[in-house]
Amino acid sequence: SNFMWLRSLLSSAKLEAQGDGGAPTPSDDDEEFSEFIDDEEEFPEREETTSTDEDSSSDFEDTDTTTEGDDDEFLKDEEEFEGIGEKPTRSKSPQQPQLEYAKVPVHLTSKGWEAFSTEILIICGLVVYAINFFAGKSTNSRLAYAWYDSARELLEANFAVVGDDGTGKEIQHGVLVKDSESIYSLWCTGRLGCKGMLVQIKLKKRHDLISVMSGILKPKMDRIVITVEMTDEDMDSFVFAVVPRKNASKMQKDLQDLSFFCPDKRSGEKYGLPSSYSILSEFSEITETMLHSQVVKTIQNFSEIFESLHFSDQYVEPRDPNEEKDDKNVVQISKKVLIFTLTPQKKSTSTIRTITSLEPLMKMILFYIDRVRKCKLGKEARQKAQIRRAKLQETYLKQSHAQRQEAAQQRREEKVKAEKEKLLAEEDPDKVRKLQEKEHKKQLKKKNPKMKQMVVRGF
């Protein structure tokens, strides 16, 4: 820096000499700087062609009056170099708002198929349910039609009409009605001694996945319920049943005819039946007539399939406990029926093979239709039957009368309650007073007996 300062000083002196109009003459000052001039000649002079050089020379001319002390003070002044060498920083506003970041859903932050685990489980469940639905539906359909194909020839030989659905004007044949995915029905008619025979095939709900899973904990069975409705002239007055011993008490409780006419239970071993059956009979002579040796042998051979039989001239279907009682349904109409229940399942045989081997039991049902039609009670048994049925009819009438009175009392209470609510809801005091007076007069009229006024005339 000192060297540059000296060089500028010499250049300025040279320019002043040229400005006087002639070559510079040596002086004392020149002699002092002669050494530096000699050194300057060693360096080539730069051409001053740009305006920037002139500006720089003029700047140096202005600084001729400065001294070395001033330069040192200038360099030592820290305020002059304040901010040099530092990176510029952006000024922050004092009230800068804070940014709030939205929470990203979990299924978007996770990776891979884990984000859709719930959806995958739902789809898998729907697929399993659909597969089970169609597979169970197909299995039930095959079982129902397998039984119908095995029994069709026998039924057509004993009934004029087999498989009429009752929807058309003309009689149809061979129609197995599908009531649901697990219930099929077949109606047969045109036989002497009965109005008709209804076959209901009640299979397990194999199409319902929930029912299949509950069946693992509480197993259910396929059932075939055959109901023969007899005519009034072709069946005498009696009640007879062969039921499983474990279900005998429950059936007596649920069915009115068994509870009223057959209070006693007898073991099936006395009549050659397996010990797992109980006999409910109104008359002993009916038991001996119905348990024919051929029938006993058939039941023994098919004890795993045969569940129960129930003959009654006073049969009333059990009511559903969930149904509301209605006054119109108080009087129950009894029917004369023969009911057979079969469970086509064996431990060592497939269901479809078992359901196609029920021909001996179907022949037993047809045998009982003729057997009941020919069975007649003795004189003493018929009188007892008439007395019992008269008592049952009287009981029905008492029950219906009590139910009608209960319903009428309930209607009266509801009417009084409605009048009280109307009285409380009234805001006009005059109307309230009138209603209270009217209600008071009604109460007095009910309490006081009616008096008749007699006029006595004198003679």
Short mmCIF file of C-alpha atoms in Angstrom, two decimals, residues 82-435:
data_model
loop_
_atom_site.label_atom_id
_atom_site.label_comp_id
_atom_site.label_asym_id
_atom_site.label_seq_id
_atom_site.Cartn_x
_atom_site.Cartn_y
_atom_site.Cartn_z
CA GLU A 82 -18.75 -2.70 10.01
CA GLY A 83 -20.74 -5.34 8.13
CA ILE A 84 -17.88 -6.30 5.76
CA GLY A 85 -17.42 -10.05 5.35
CA GLU A 86 -20.76 -10.90 6.95
CA LYS A 87 -23.56 -12.70 5.10
CA PRO A 88 -26.67 -10.65 4.59
CA THR A 89 -29.62 -11.76 6.72
CA ARG A 90 -33.31 -11.23 6.10
CA SER A 91 -35.14 -9.16 8.62
CA LYS A 92 -37.87 -11.01 10.44
CA SER A 93 -41.16 -9.33 11.03
CA PRO A 94 -41.99 -9.15 14.74
CA GLN A 95 -45.53 -10.52 14.28
CA GLN A 96 -44.96 -13.42 11.91
CA PRO A 97 -47.94 -15.90 12.06
CA GLN A 98 -47.28 -19.43 13.20
CA LEU A 99 -48.04 -22.10 10.61
CA GLU A 100 -50.27 -24.99 11.63
CA TYR A 101 -49.72 -28.26 9.81
CA ALA A 102 -52.74 -30.51 9.12
CA LYS A 103 -52.62 -34.02 10.49
CA VAL A 104 -52.12 -36.55 7.73
CA PRO A 105 -54.46 -39.59 7.95
CA VAL A 106 -52.86 -42.78 9.15
CA HIS A 107 -53.69 -44.76 6.01
CA LEU A 108 -51.74 -42.21 3.90
CA THR A 109 -48.64 -42.21 6.08
CA SER A 110 -48.33 -46.02 6.27
CA LYS A 111 -46.65 -47.99 3.57
CA GLY A 112 -47.77 -50.89 1.41
CA TRP A 113 -50.93 -52.99 1.89
CA GLU A 114 -50.99 -52.22 5.61
CA ALA A 115 -52.89 -49.05 4.77
CA PHE A 116 -55.85 -51.12 3.50
CA SER A 117 -55.95 -53.86 6.15
CA THR A 118 -59.55 -53.07 7.18
CA GLU A 119 -60.80 -53.01 3.60
CA ILE A 120 -59.03 -56.27 2.84
CA LEU A 121 -60.65 -57.99 5.84
CA ILE A 122 -64.11 -56.74 4.81
CA ILE A 123 -63.65 -57.91 1.22
CA CYS A 124 -62.38 -61.33 2.38
CA GLY A 125 -65.39 -61.67 4.71
CA LEU A 126 -67.82 -60.83 1.89
CA VAL A 127 -66.13 -63.32 -0.43
CA VAL A 128 -66.32 -66.10 2.19
CA TYR A 129 -69.99 -65.27 2.88
CA ALA A 130 -70.82 -65.36 -0.84
CA ILE A 131 -69.04 -68.69 -1.35
CA ASN A 132 -70.82 -70.22 1.66
CA PHE A 133 -74.19 -68.83 0.48
CA PHE A 134 -74.05 -70.42 -2.96
CA ALA A 135 -72.52 -73.67 -1.68
CA GLY A 136 -75.13 -74.05 1.09
CA LYS A 137 -77.97 -73.13 -1.25
CA SER A 138 -76.85 -75.76 -3.73
CA THR A 139 -76.50 -78.43 -1.01
CA ASN A 140 -80.01 -77.83 0.37
CA SER A 141 -81.51 -77.91 -3.10
CA ARG A 142 -79.80 -81.23 -3.90
CA LEU A 143 -81.02 -82.78 -0.62
CA ALA A 144 -84.64 -81.69 -1.17
CA TYR A 145 -84.84 -82.93 -4.75
CA ALA A 146 -83.01 -86.14 -3.85
CA TRP A 147 -85.79 -86.97 -1.35
CA TYR A 148 -88.51 -86.01 -3.83
CA ASP A 149 -87.03 -88.18 -6.57
CA SER A 150 -86.80 -91.17 -4.20
CA ALA A 151 -90.40 -90.80 -2.92
CA ARG A 152 -92.14 -89.56 -6.06
CA GLU A 153 -93.14 -92.95 -7.42
CA LEU A 154 -94.63 -94.08 -4.08
CA LEU A 155 -96.56 -90.83 -3.62
CA GLU A 156 -97.97 -90.83 -7.13
CA ALA A 157 -99.21 -94.38 -6.57
CA ASN A 158 -101.18 -93.36 -3.44
CA PHE A 159 -102.32 -89.80 -4.25
CA ALA A 160 -104.14 -88.43 -7.27
CA VAL A 161 -102.29 -85.10 -7.15
CA VAL A 162 -98.65 -84.78 -6.11
CA GLY A 163 -96.95 -81.40 -6.14
CA ASP A 164 -99.74 -78.87 -6.72
CA ASP A 165 -98.65 -75.37 -5.64
CA GLY A 166 -102.21 -73.96 -5.71
CA THR A 167 -101.27 -70.82 -7.67
CA GLY A 168 -102.83 -71.68 -11.01
CA LYS A 169 -106.42 -72.39 -12.03
CA GLU A 170 -105.46 -75.79 -13.36
CA ILE A 171 -104.10 -78.56 -11.16
CA GLN A 172 -100.35 -78.93 -11.44
CA HIS A 173 -98.14 -81.92 -10.76
CA GLY A 174 -94.56 -82.41 -9.63
CA VAL A 175 -93.96 -78.96 -8.15
CA LEU A 176 -91.66 -78.86 -5.11
CA VAL A 177 -92.33 -75.41 -3.66
CA LYS A 178 -89.30 -73.50 -2.40
CA ASP A 179 -90.45 -71.46 0.61
CA SER A 180 -86.91 -70.29 1.42
CA GLU A 181 -83.31 -71.34 0.87
CA SER A 182 -83.71 -74.01 3.59
CA ILE A 183 -87.44 -74.91 3.53
CA TYR A 184 -89.21 -76.84 0.76
CA SER A 185 -92.82 -78.07 0.76
CA LEU A 186 -94.86 -80.59 -1.20
CA TRP A 187 -98.67 -80.87 -1.19
CA CYS A 188 -100.39 -84.15 -1.99
CA THR A 189 -104.13 -84.77 -2.17
CA GLY A 190 -106.66 -87.17 -3.66
CA ARG A 191 -106.64 -90.12 -1.24
CA LEU A 192 -109.49 -91.82 0.61
CA GLY A 193 -109.73 -90.92 4.30
CA CYS A 194 -107.75 -87.66 4.34
CA LYS A 195 -108.01 -84.14 2.97
CA GLY A 196 -104.37 -84.01 2.01
CA MET A 197 -100.78 -84.45 3.07
CA LEU A 198 -98.22 -81.66 3.45
CA VAL A 199 -94.53 -82.54 3.43
CA GLN A 200 -92.20 -79.86 4.79
CA ILE A 201 -88.47 -80.37 4.33
CA LYS A 202 -86.81 -78.13 6.95
CA LEU A 203 -83.09 -78.23 6.32
CA LYS A 204 -80.27 -76.54 8.17
CA LYS A 205 -79.45 -72.99 7.07
CA ARG A 206 -76.32 -73.99 5.25
CA HIS A 207 -76.44 -70.82 3.17
CA ASP A 208 -76.20 -68.60 6.26
CA LEU A 209 -72.61 -68.26 7.49
CA ILE A 210 -73.70 -67.05 10.94
CA SER A 211 -76.03 -70.04 11.34
CA VAL A 212 -73.23 -72.38 10.26
CA MET A 213 -70.89 -70.92 12.87
CA SER A 214 -73.53 -71.10 15.62
CA GLY A 215 -74.23 -74.69 14.62
CA ILE A 216 -70.70 -75.58 15.68
CA LEU A 217 -71.55 -74.68 19.29
CA LYS A 218 -75.18 -75.85 19.19
CA PRO A 219 -75.67 -78.48 16.46
CA LYS A 220 -78.92 -78.46 14.51
CA MET A 221 -80.51 -81.21 12.44
CA ASP A 222 -82.38 -81.53 9.17
CA ARG A 223 -86.04 -82.41 9.59
CA ILE A 224 -88.88 -83.69 7.45
CA VAL A 225 -92.31 -82.92 8.95
CA ILE A 226 -95.24 -84.75 7.33
CA THR A 227 -98.72 -83.54 8.31
CA VAL A 228 -101.79 -85.54 7.23
CA GLU A 229 -105.10 -83.70 7.72
CA MET A 230 -107.86 -86.21 8.32
CA THR A 231 -111.56 -85.74 7.63
CA ASP A 232 -113.99 -85.46 10.55
CA GLU A 233 -115.78 -88.71 9.66
CA ASP A 234 -112.63 -90.79 9.22
CA MET A 235 -110.96 -90.15 12.59
CA ASP A 236 -112.40 -90.91 16.00
CA SER A 237 -111.85 -88.80 19.13
CA PHE A 238 -108.48 -89.73 20.66
CA VAL A 239 -104.96 -88.42 21.22
CA PHE A 240 -101.87 -90.57 20.85
CA ALA A 241 -98.14 -89.75 20.57
CA VAL A 242 -94.74 -91.42 20.50
CA VAL A 243 -92.08 -88.84 21.36
CA PRO A 244 -88.43 -88.79 22.52
CA ARG A 245 -88.18 -89.19 26.28
CA LYS A 246 -86.02 -86.07 26.69
CA ASN A 247 -88.64 -83.90 24.90
CA ALA A 248 -91.82 -85.42 26.37
CA SER A 249 -92.26 -82.89 29.19
CA LYS A 250 -91.63 -79.94 26.90
CA MET A 251 -94.17 -81.17 24.34
CA GLN A 252 -96.79 -81.65 27.05
CA LYS A 253 -96.21 -78.08 28.18
CA ASP A 254 -96.34 -76.56 24.69
CA LEU A 255 -99.23 -78.55 23.17
CA GLN A 256 -102.66 -78.19 24.78
CA ASP A 257 -104.05 -81.50 23.60
CA LEU A 258 -101.17 -83.49 25.10
CA SER A 259 -101.28 -81.58 28.39
CA PHE A 260 -105.08 -81.96 28.78
CA PHE A 261 -105.75 -85.47 27.44
CA CYS A 262 -102.42 -87.23 28.07
CA PRO A 263 -101.05 -86.22 31.46
CA ASP A 264 -99.30 -89.58 32.04
CA LYS A 265 -96.16 -90.83 30.31
CA ARG A 266 -95.30 -94.46 29.67
CA SER A 267 -92.02 -96.01 28.66
CA GLY A 268 -91.71 -97.36 25.15
CA GLU A 269 -89.96 -100.52 26.36
CA LYS A 270 -93.33 -101.95 27.50
CA TYR A 271 -94.44 -102.08 23.87
CA GLY A 272 -91.16 -103.17 22.27
CA LEU A 273 -89.89 -99.70 21.34
CA PRO A 274 -86.39 -98.43 22.20
CA SER A 275 -85.97 -96.97 25.69
CA SER A 276 -85.34 -93.50 24.21
CA TYR A 277 -89.09 -93.11 23.43
CA SER A 278 -92.05 -92.28 25.64
CA ILE A 279 -95.71 -92.99 24.87
CA LEU A 280 -98.49 -90.47 25.55
CA SER A 281 -101.93 -91.98 25.03
CA GLU A 282 -105.45 -91.03 26.05
CA PHE A 283 -106.74 -94.64 26.00
CA SER A 284 -104.81 -97.86 26.46
CA GLU A 285 -106.79 -99.60 23.72
CA ILE A 286 -105.56 -96.99 21.23
CA THR A 287 -101.96 -97.72 22.21
CA GLU A 288 -102.33 -101.42 21.48
CA THR A 289 -104.07 -100.73 18.18
CA MET A 290 -101.52 -98.18 16.93
CA LEU A 291 -98.35 -100.00 17.96
CA HIS A 292 -98.63 -102.80 15.46
CA SER A 293 -95.78 -105.29 15.31
CA GLN A 294 -94.84 -104.14 11.81
CA VAL A 295 -94.73 -100.51 12.99
CA VAL A 296 -92.60 -101.39 16.03
CA LYS A 297 -90.10 -103.21 13.83
CA THR A 298 -89.82 -100.24 11.46
CA ILE A 299 -89.22 -97.80 14.30
CA GLN A 300 -86.54 -100.07 15.74
CA ASN A 301 -84.71 -100.25 12.41
CA PHE A 302 -84.87 -96.48 11.86
CA SER A 303 -84.51 -95.30 15.45
CA GLU A 304 -81.83 -92.77 14.43
CA ILE A 305 -84.12 -91.22 11.80
CA PHE A 306 -87.60 -91.56 13.33
CA GLU A 307 -88.18 -88.79 15.88
CA SER A 308 -91.91 -88.68 16.76
CA LEU A 309 -95.52 -89.19 15.73
CA HIS A 310 -98.56 -87.31 17.04
CA PHE A 311 -102.22 -88.22 16.35
CA SER A 312 -104.90 -85.83 17.65
CA ASP A 313 -108.47 -84.77 16.98
CA GLN A 314 -107.95 -81.60 19.09
CA TYR A 315 -104.65 -80.37 17.69
CA VAL A 316 -103.99 -76.64 17.97
CA GLU A 317 -100.76 -75.17 16.69
CA PRO A 318 -98.61 -73.70 19.47
CA ARG A 319 -98.55 -69.92 19.56
CA ASP A 320 -95.43 -67.94 19.03
CA PRO A 321 -94.56 -66.21 22.35
CA ASN A 322 -93.42 -63.11 20.42
CA GLU A 323 -96.85 -62.61 18.83
CA GLU A 324 -99.27 -60.16 20.45
CA LYS A 325 -102.56 -61.54 21.73
CA ASP A 326 -105.60 -60.53 19.72
CA ASP A 327 -109.22 -60.92 20.79
CA LYS A 328 -110.13 -62.30 17.39
CA ASN A 329 -107.72 -65.22 17.83
CA VAL A 330 -108.97 -66.24 21.29
CA VAL A 331 -111.20 -69.00 19.92
CA GLN A 332 -108.78 -71.59 18.57
CA ILE A 333 -109.95 -74.03 15.93
CA SER A 334 -108.78 -77.60 16.41
CA LYS A 335 -107.94 -79.99 13.59
CA LYS A 336 -107.70 -83.75 13.19
CA VAL A 337 -104.17 -84.45 12.11
CA LEU A 338 -101.43 -87.08 11.96
CA ILE A 339 -97.96 -85.54 12.33
CA PHE A 340 -94.71 -87.43 11.66
CA THR A 341 -91.24 -85.99 12.26
CA LEU A 342 -88.11 -87.53 10.70
CA THR A 343 -84.46 -86.53 11.09
CA PRO A 344 -82.58 -87.98 8.09
CA GLN A 345 -79.10 -88.09 9.60
CA LYS A 346 -76.84 -90.97 10.55
CA LYS A 347 -73.37 -90.90 11.99
CA SER A 348 -71.86 -93.36 9.53
CA THR A 349 -73.84 -92.35 6.41
CA SER A 350 -73.95 -89.18 4.36
CA THR A 351 -77.08 -87.05 4.53
CA ILE A 352 -77.97 -87.39 0.85
CA ARG A 353 -77.72 -91.18 1.08
CA THR A 354 -79.85 -91.26 4.24
CA ILE A 355 -82.55 -88.98 2.86
CA THR A 356 -83.03 -91.24 -0.14
CA SER A 357 -83.53 -94.36 2.02
CA LEU A 358 -86.78 -93.30 3.75
CA GLU A 359 -89.15 -95.48 1.73
CA PRO A 360 -90.00 -97.84 4.67
CA LEU A 361 -90.95 -94.86 6.83
CA MET A 362 -93.07 -93.38 4.03
CA LYS A 363 -94.88 -96.70 3.72
CA MET A 364 -95.48 -96.65 7.50
CA ILE A 365 -97.10 -93.20 7.17
CA LEU A 366 -99.45 -94.44 4.44
CA PHE A 367 -100.24 -97.49 6.58
CA TYR A 368 -101.23 -95.23 9.50
CA ILE A 369 -103.66 -93.24 7.33
CA ASP A 370 -105.67 -96.40 6.72
CA ARG A 371 -105.15 -97.65 10.27
CA VAL A 372 -106.55 -94.49 11.89
CA ARG A 373 -109.49 -94.43 9.48
CA LYS A 374 -110.47 -97.96 10.51
CA CYS A 375 -109.83 -97.48 14.26
CA LYS A 376 -113.03 -97.01 16.31
CA LEU A 377 -113.39 -96.47 20.04
CA GLY A 378 -115.54 -98.60 22.31
CA LYS A 379 -118.73 -97.31 23.83
CA GLU A 380 -117.20 -96.50 27.24
CA ALA A 381 -114.11 -94.87 25.76
CA ARG A 382 -116.27 -92.76 23.43
CA GLN A 383 -118.34 -91.44 26.37
CA LYS A 384 -115.19 -90.52 28.28
CA ALA A 385 -113.84 -88.77 25.21
CA GLN A 386 -117.05 -86.73 24.82
CA ILE A 387 -116.99 -85.67 28.49
CA ARG A 388 -113.36 -84.59 28.32
CA ARG A 389 -113.90 -82.60 25.15
CA ALA A 390 -116.91 -80.86 26.67
CA LYS A 391 -114.74 -79.85 29.63
CA LEU A 392 -112.08 -78.61 27.26
CA GLN A 393 -114.64 -76.54 25.38
CA GLU A 394 -115.90 -75.07 28.65
CA THR A 395 -112.34 -74.20 29.64
CA TYR A 396 -111.83 -72.46 26.30
CA LEU A 397 -115.01 -70.43 26.81
CA LYS A 398 -113.96 -69.38 30.33
CA GLN A 399 -110.54 -68.37 29.11
CA SER A 400 -111.99 -66.37 26.24
CA HIS A 401 -114.49 -64.64 28.56
CA ALA A 402 -111.74 -63.73 31.03
CA GLN A 403 -109.58 -62.39 28.23
CA ARG A 404 -112.45 -60.28 26.90
CA GLN A 405 -113.09 -58.83 30.36
CA GLU A 406 -109.41 -58.06 30.78
CA ALA A 407 -109.35 -56.31 27.42
CA ALA A 408 -112.48 -54.27 28.27
CA GLN A 409 -111.00 -53.22 31.63
CA GLN A 410 -107.80 -52.17 29.91
CA ARG A 411 -109.78 -50.04 27.43
CA ARG A 412 -111.66 -48.34 30.28
CA GLU A 413 -108.42 -47.52 32.09
CA GLU A 414 -106.95 -46.07 28.92
CA LYS A 415 -110.06 -43.92 28.44
CA VAL A 416 -109.86 -42.54 32.01
CA LYS A 417 -106.17 -41.86 31.58
CA ALA A 418 -106.84 -39.96 28.35
CA GLU A 419 -109.52 -37.81 30.06
CA LYS A 420 -107.14 -36.94 32.91
CA GLU A 421 -104.42 -35.97 30.47
CA LYS A 422 -106.90 -33.78 28.60
CA LEU A 423 -107.93 -32.12 31.87
CA LEU A 424 -104.32 -31.37 32.80
CA ALA A 425 -103.54 -30.01 29.35
CA GLU A 426 -106.47 -27.55 29.43
CA GLU A 427 -105.44 -23.95 30.23
CA ASP A 428 -108.85 -22.22 30.49
CA PRO A 429 -110.00 -22.39 34.17
CA ASP A 430 -113.70 -22.32 33.22
CA LYS A 431 -113.35 -25.33 30.98
CA VAL A 432 -111.34 -27.12 33.66
CA ARG A 433 -114.10 -26.47 36.21
CA LYS A 434 -116.79 -27.72 33.84
CA LEU A 435 -114.85 -30.89 33.09
#
